[in-house]
Tab-separated table of C-alpha atoms in Angstrom:
chain	number	residue	atom	x	y	z
A	1	UNK	CA	-8.613	6.261	-15.885
A	2	UNK	CA	-9.363	6.355	-19.593
A	3	UNK	CA	-11.999	9.051	-19.159
A	4	UNK	CA	-9.407	11.269	-17.402
A	5	UNK	CA	-6.732	10.604	-19.981
A	6	UNK	CA	-4.316	8.640	-17.683
A	7	UNK	CA	-1.738	6.998	-19.897
A	8	UNK	CA	-2.467	3.483	-20.892
A	9	UNK	CA	0.911	2.246	-19.729
A	10	UNK	CA	-0.242	3.036	-16.178
A	11	UNK	CA	-3.693	1.535	-15.734
A	12	UNK	CA	-3.067	-1.527	-17.925
A	13	UNK	CA	-0.619	-2.817	-15.490
A	14	UNK	CA	-3.538	-3.399	-12.919
A	15	UNK	CA	-5.485	-5.442	-15.522
A	16	UNK	CA	-2.280	-7.602	-16.401
A	17	UNK	CA	-1.706	-8.269	-12.735
A	18	UNK	CA	-5.331	-9.319	-12.174
A	19	UNK	CA	-5.175	-11.776	-15.174
A	20	UNK	CA	-2.039	-13.231	-13.988
A	21	UNK	CA	-3.456	-13.511	-10.385
A	22	UNK	CA	-6.569	-15.119	-11.736
A	23	UNK	CA	-4.579	-17.777	-13.713
A	24	UNK	CA	-2.273	-18.535	-10.790
A	25	UNK	CA	-5.249	-18.662	-8.386
A	26	UNK	CA	-7.058	-21.120	-10.845
A	27	UNK	CA	-4.013	-23.382	-10.764
A	28	UNK	CA	-3.732	-22.961	-6.993
A	29	UNK	CA	-7.423	-23.927	-6.397
A	30	UNK	CA	-7.264	-27.005	-8.859
A	31	UNK	CA	-4.486	-28.277	-6.567
A	32	UNK	CA	-6.215	-27.393	-3.366
A	33	UNK	CA	-6.057	-30.973	-2.099
A	34	UNK	CA	-2.334	-30.367	-1.504
A	35	UNK	CA	-2.249	-29.314	2.032
A	36	UNK	CA	-0.111	-26.394	3.104
A	37	UNK	CA	0.932	-25.416	6.623
A	38	UNK	CA	2.849	-22.129	7.350
A	39	UNK	CA	5.471	-22.767	9.990
A	40	UNK	CA	6.652	-20.352	12.516
A	41	UNK	CA	10.534	-20.200	12.261
A	42	UNK	CA	13.038	-17.489	13.294
A	43	UNK	CA	14.292	-17.375	9.612
A	44	UNK	CA	10.926	-16.345	8.412
A	45	UNK	CA	10.798	-13.607	11.016
A	46	UNK	CA	14.177	-12.197	9.925
A	47	UNK	CA	13.214	-12.189	6.343
A	48	UNK	CA	9.924	-10.401	6.998
A	49	UNK	CA	11.789	-7.663	9.093
A	50	UNK	CA	14.352	-7.316	6.371
A	51	UNK	CA	11.714	-6.739	3.689
A	52	UNK	CA	9.958	-4.143	5.734
A	53	UNK	CA	13.274	-2.218	6.539
A	54	UNK	CA	14.399	-2.524	2.807
A	55	UNK	CA	12.717	0.831	1.676
A	56	UNK	CA	15.102	2.889	3.942
A	57	UNK	CA	17.992	1.701	1.707
A	58	UNK	CA	16.366	3.502	-1.268
A	59	UNK	CA	16.217	7.333	-1.678
A	60	UNK	CA	12.458	7.606	-1.227
A	61	UNK	CA	10.508	10.717	-1.853
A	62	UNK	CA	10.944	13.828	0.429
A	63	UNK	CA	12.055	11.618	3.202
A	64	UNK	CA	9.380	9.157	2.820
A	65	UNK	CA	10.562	5.591	2.540
A	66	UNK	CA	7.842	3.260	1.466
A	67	UNK	CA	9.086	1.878	-1.792
A	68	UNK	CA	11.635	-0.573	-3.196
A	69	UNK	CA	12.824	0.626	-6.541
A	70	UNK	CA	13.663	-2.007	-9.203
A	71	UNK	CA	14.346	-0.236	-12.408
A	72	UNK	CA	11.440	1.865	-13.446
A	73	UNK	CA	9.128	-0.005	-10.913
A	74	UNK	CA	8.380	1.186	-7.430
A	75	UNK	CA	7.180	-1.660	-5.182
A	76	UNK	CA	5.009	-0.704	-2.228
A	77	UNK	CA	6.423	-3.487	-0.106
A	78	UNK	CA	4.397	-3.166	3.068
A	79	UNK	CA	1.183	-3.820	1.040
A	80	UNK	CA	2.715	-7.176	-0.018
A	81	UNK	CA	4.341	-8.222	3.222
A	82	UNK	CA	1.901	-6.935	5.882
A	83	UNK	CA	-0.878	-9.503	4.966
A	84	UNK	CA	1.795	-12.247	5.222
A	85	UNK	CA	2.966	-10.821	8.492
A	86	UNK	CA	-0.534	-10.808	9.894
A	87	UNK	CA	-1.075	-14.417	9.103
A	88	UNK	CA	2.354	-15.131	10.668
A	89	UNK	CA	1.682	-13.374	13.900
A	90	UNK	CA	-1.626	-15.249	14.079
A	91	UNK	CA	0.374	-18.556	13.709
A	92	UNK	CA	2.741	-17.529	16.482
A	93	UNK	CA	-0.225	-16.738	18.747
A	94	UNK	CA	-1.755	-20.098	18.052
A	95	UNK	CA	1.634	-21.824	19.106
A	96	UNK	CA	1.601	-19.675	22.308
A	97	UNK	CA	4.613	-17.847	21.380
A	98	UNK	CA	3.375	-14.618	23.070
A	99	UNK	CA	6.657	-12.928	23.375
A	100	UNK	CA	7.440	-13.274	19.726
A	101	UNK	CA	4.018	-11.902	18.861
A	102	UNK	CA	4.610	-8.817	21.003
A	103	UNK	CA	8.054	-8.188	19.761
A	104	UNK	CA	7.352	-8.667	16.124
A	105	UNK	CA	4.158	-6.512	16.266
A	106	UNK	CA	5.814	-3.632	17.894
A	107	UNK	CA	8.870	-3.742	15.709
A	108	UNK	CA	6.736	-3.584	12.692
A	109	UNK	CA	4.717	-0.609	14.240
A	110	UNK	CA	7.917	1.222	14.787
A	111	UNK	CA	9.176	0.560	11.222
A	112	UNK	CA	5.731	1.891	9.789
A	113	UNK	CA	6.006	4.877	12.091
A	114	UNK	CA	9.573	5.785	10.794
A	115	UNK	CA	8.674	5.333	7.097
A	116	UNK	CA	6.112	7.119	7.902
A	117	UNK	CA	2.966	5.384	6.855
A	118	UNK	CA	-0.083	6.061	9.011
A	119	UNK	CA	-2.385	4.251	6.572
A	120	UNK	CA	-0.694	0.937	6.619
A	121	UNK	CA	0.099	1.385	10.411
A	122	UNK	CA	-3.452	1.870	11.273
A	123	UNK	CA	-4.677	-1.100	9.119
A	124	UNK	CA	-1.944	-3.294	10.632
A	125	UNK	CA	-2.732	-2.151	14.050
A	126	UNK	CA	-6.412	-2.812	13.690
A	127	UNK	CA	-5.743	-6.301	12.425
A	128	UNK	CA	-3.257	-7.195	15.189
A	129	UNK	CA	-5.449	-5.695	17.996
A	130	UNK	CA	-8.183	-8.380	17.015
A	131	UNK	CA	-5.486	-11.073	17.357
A	132	UNK	CA	-4.276	-9.697	20.727
A	133	UNK	CA	-7.818	-9.369	22.003
A	134	UNK	CA	-8.911	-12.894	20.972
A	135	UNK	CA	-5.737	-14.851	21.579
A	136	UNK	CA	-3.715	-13.355	24.448
A	137	UNK	CA	-4.686	-14.908	27.641
A	138	UNK	CA	-3.374	-12.512	30.098
A	139	UNK	CA	-5.913	-9.628	30.504
A	140	UNK	CA	-3.116	-7.218	31.802
A	141	UNK	CA	-0.943	-7.887	28.768
A	142	UNK	CA	-3.745	-7.787	26.345
A	143	UNK	CA	-4.971	-4.308	27.679
A	144	UNK	CA	-1.437	-2.865	27.842
A	145	UNK	CA	-0.612	-4.144	24.323
A	146	UNK	CA	-3.806	-2.839	22.758
A	147	UNK	CA	-3.166	0.591	24.522
A	148	UNK	CA	0.325	0.708	23.179
A	149	UNK	CA	-1.109	-0.135	19.590
A	150	UNK	CA	-3.481	2.621	19.902
A	151	UNK	CA	-0.774	5.069	20.961
A	152	UNK	CA	1.270	4.174	17.830
A	153	UNK	CA	-1.705	4.996	15.679
A	154	UNK	CA	-2.286	8.307	17.302
A	155	UNK	CA	1.355	9.286	16.978
A	156	UNK	CA	1.479	8.226	13.233
A	157	UNK	CA	-1.489	10.569	12.514
A	158	UNK	CA	0.128	13.617	14.240
A	159	UNK	CA	3.224	13.042	12.116
A	160	UNK	CA	1.633	12.617	8.556
A	161	UNK	CA	3.760	12.967	5.688
A	162	UNK	CA	3.433	15.999	3.121
A	163	UNK	CA	3.033	14.046	-0.108
A	164	UNK	CA	0.343	15.291	-2.369
A	165	UNK	CA	-2.417	12.784	-3.573
A	166	UNK	CA	-2.092	11.376	-7.114
A	167	UNK	CA	-5.496	11.467	-8.639
A	168	UNK	CA	-5.491	7.894	-10.069
A	169	UNK	CA	-4.038	6.379	-6.708
A	170	UNK	CA	-5.288	8.043	-3.667
A	171	UNK	CA	-8.267	9.981	-5.308
A	172	UNK	CA	-9.428	7.234	-7.643
A	173	UNK	CA	-12.865	6.925	-5.882
A	174	UNK	CA	-13.399	10.816	-6.565
A	175	UNK	CA	-12.605	10.286	-10.185
A	176	UNK	CA	-15.185	7.472	-10.319
A	177	UNK	CA	-17.667	9.806	-8.468
A	178	UNK	CA	-17.158	12.442	-11.168
A	179	UNK	CA	-18.489	10.104	-13.751
A	180	UNK	CA	-21.894	9.894	-12.108
A	181	UNK	CA	-23.728	8.201	-9.221
A	182	UNK	CA	-24.122	4.846	-11.032
A	183	UNK	CA	-20.304	4.644	-11.454
A	184	UNK	CA	-19.800	5.736	-7.758
A	185	UNK	CA	-22.309	2.997	-6.539
A	186	UNK	CA	-20.541	0.313	-8.734
A	187	UNK	CA	-17.120	1.338	-7.391
A	188	UNK	CA	-18.163	1.143	-3.747
A	189	UNK	CA	-19.940	-2.099	-4.356
A	190	UNK	CA	-16.676	-3.537	-5.868
A	191	UNK	CA	-14.580	-2.567	-3.007
A	192	UNK	CA	-17.046	-4.038	-0.582
A	193	UNK	CA	-16.897	-7.280	-2.585
A	194	UNK	CA	-13.240	-7.446	-2.134
A	195	UNK	CA	-13.149	-7.796	1.721
A	196	UNK	CA	-16.588	-9.702	2.116
A	197	UNK	CA	-14.755	-13.084	1.428
A	198	UNK	CA	-12.602	-12.555	4.690
A	199	UNK	CA	-15.857	-12.214	6.815
A	200	UNK	CA	-17.508	-15.213	5.156
A	201	UNK	CA	-14.521	-17.372	5.815
A	202	UNK	CA	-14.157	-15.905	9.223
A	203	UNK	CA	-17.336	-17.015	11.105
A	204	UNK	CA	-15.029	-18.895	13.657
A	205	UNK	CA	-11.791	-17.841	12.393
A	206	UNK	CA	-9.723	-14.950	13.878
A	207	UNK	CA	-7.326	-14.572	11.046
A	208	UNK	CA	-10.131	-14.065	8.571
A	209	UNK	CA	-11.571	-11.289	10.469
A	210	UNK	CA	-8.153	-9.697	11.140
A	211	UNK	CA	-7.370	-9.760	7.303
A	212	UNK	CA	-10.908	-8.388	6.456
A	213	UNK	CA	-10.380	-5.533	8.962
A	214	UNK	CA	-6.978	-4.750	7.607
A	215	UNK	CA	-8.397	-4.249	4.052
A	216	UNK	CA	-11.441	-2.321	5.317
A	217	UNK	CA	-9.209	-0.015	7.343
A	218	UNK	CA	-6.908	0.501	4.232
A	219	UNK	CA	-10.060	1.714	2.410
A	220	UNK	CA	-11.393	3.872	5.145
A	221	UNK	CA	-8.102	5.831	5.711
A	222	UNK	CA	-8.165	6.875	2.097
A	223	UNK	CA	-10.963	9.295	2.849
A	224	UNK	CA	-9.040	10.910	5.778
A	225	UNK	CA	-5.521	11.113	4.374
A	226	UNK	CA	-3.537	10.757	1.209
A	227	UNK	CA	-3.227	7.095	1.158
A	228	UNK	CA	-3.596	4.652	-1.785
A	229	UNK	CA	-7.046	3.150	-2.234
A	230	UNK	CA	-6.080	-0.559	-2.660
A	231	UNK	CA	-7.101	-2.656	-5.543
A	232	UNK	CA	-9.103	0.172	-7.349
A	233	UNK	CA	-6.376	2.704	-7.359
A	234	UNK	CA	-3.335	2.198	-9.596
A	235	UNK	CA	-0.758	-0.010	-7.955
A	236	UNK	CA	0.163	-3.648	-8.518
A	237	UNK	CA	1.598	-4.194	-5.044
A	238	UNK	CA	-1.756	-4.150	-3.153
A	239	UNK	CA	-3.227	-6.558	-5.677
A	240	UNK	CA	-0.254	-8.989	-5.171
A	241	UNK	CA	-0.724	-8.671	-1.418
A	242	UNK	CA	-4.514	-9.275	-1.727
A	243	UNK	CA	-3.966	-12.644	-3.692
A	244	UNK	CA	-1.373	-13.821	-1.158
A	245	UNK	CA	-3.846	-13.096	1.771
A	246	UNK	CA	-6.763	-14.969	-0.058
A	247	UNK	CA	-4.531	-17.820	-0.946
A	248	UNK	CA	-3.176	-18.164	2.706
A	249	UNK	CA	-6.605	-18.027	4.085
A	250	UNK	CA	-8.008	-20.594	1.552
A	251	UNK	CA	-5.061	-23.021	2.279
A	252	UNK	CA	-5.434	-22.657	6.098
A	253	UNK	CA	-9.233	-23.493	5.815
A	254	UNK	CA	-8.455	-26.576	3.776
A	255	UNK	CA	-5.909	-27.762	6.359
A	256	UNK	CA	-8.366	-27.171	9.271
A	257	UNK	CA	-11.269	-28.823	7.407
């Protein structure tokens, strides 16, 4: 971003959030003996759905409603909430609340379709499809559910938004490539390192694989549509969501171990 004269006030926000996240994470890990268990309550479901619907109450951009505006800051709310929601859906599945899993998943897919946000919808669909495949016992419900999820994905890519990409958000990897092959390789490796922890944790853990696939899909869709490249591209919301995902996964492993 410095090489391409992106204002310091923009890119420095990412660095600040990473530092804050590192400090909070260090405190979190130092107190890792304090066990945590995420419950599955109707109140949590309502709060999650409200947060996902919240962008519709803001003006948006050209009819696109993905952001919650707080003063000069636009919060990309789904990139914060969806990792929590994926974890929550997995908890519901563990507790054999199959109806809740189905209803919450398809309500979320509908909200993402209406925003519209094909990138987040595809990532969320990929993650939940793994949970459905691994944890829904009825083969018929499993097949129908995954087929319906796939239908949502297909429809979302048919009705893409017309927003133009921002170079230091959606096209950040191409800016890196413009600096030379060494920078490009380093950039790609840094992205790979971000989702590897989910698969290391996830040898026998459905939620780890699901979250890993979620972030991997978010990175892939950047190359086939105008969607933010998480973590590397400018935007503090995906960074917050990433720290939340890692924290929930870490705590869950401690509880189970």
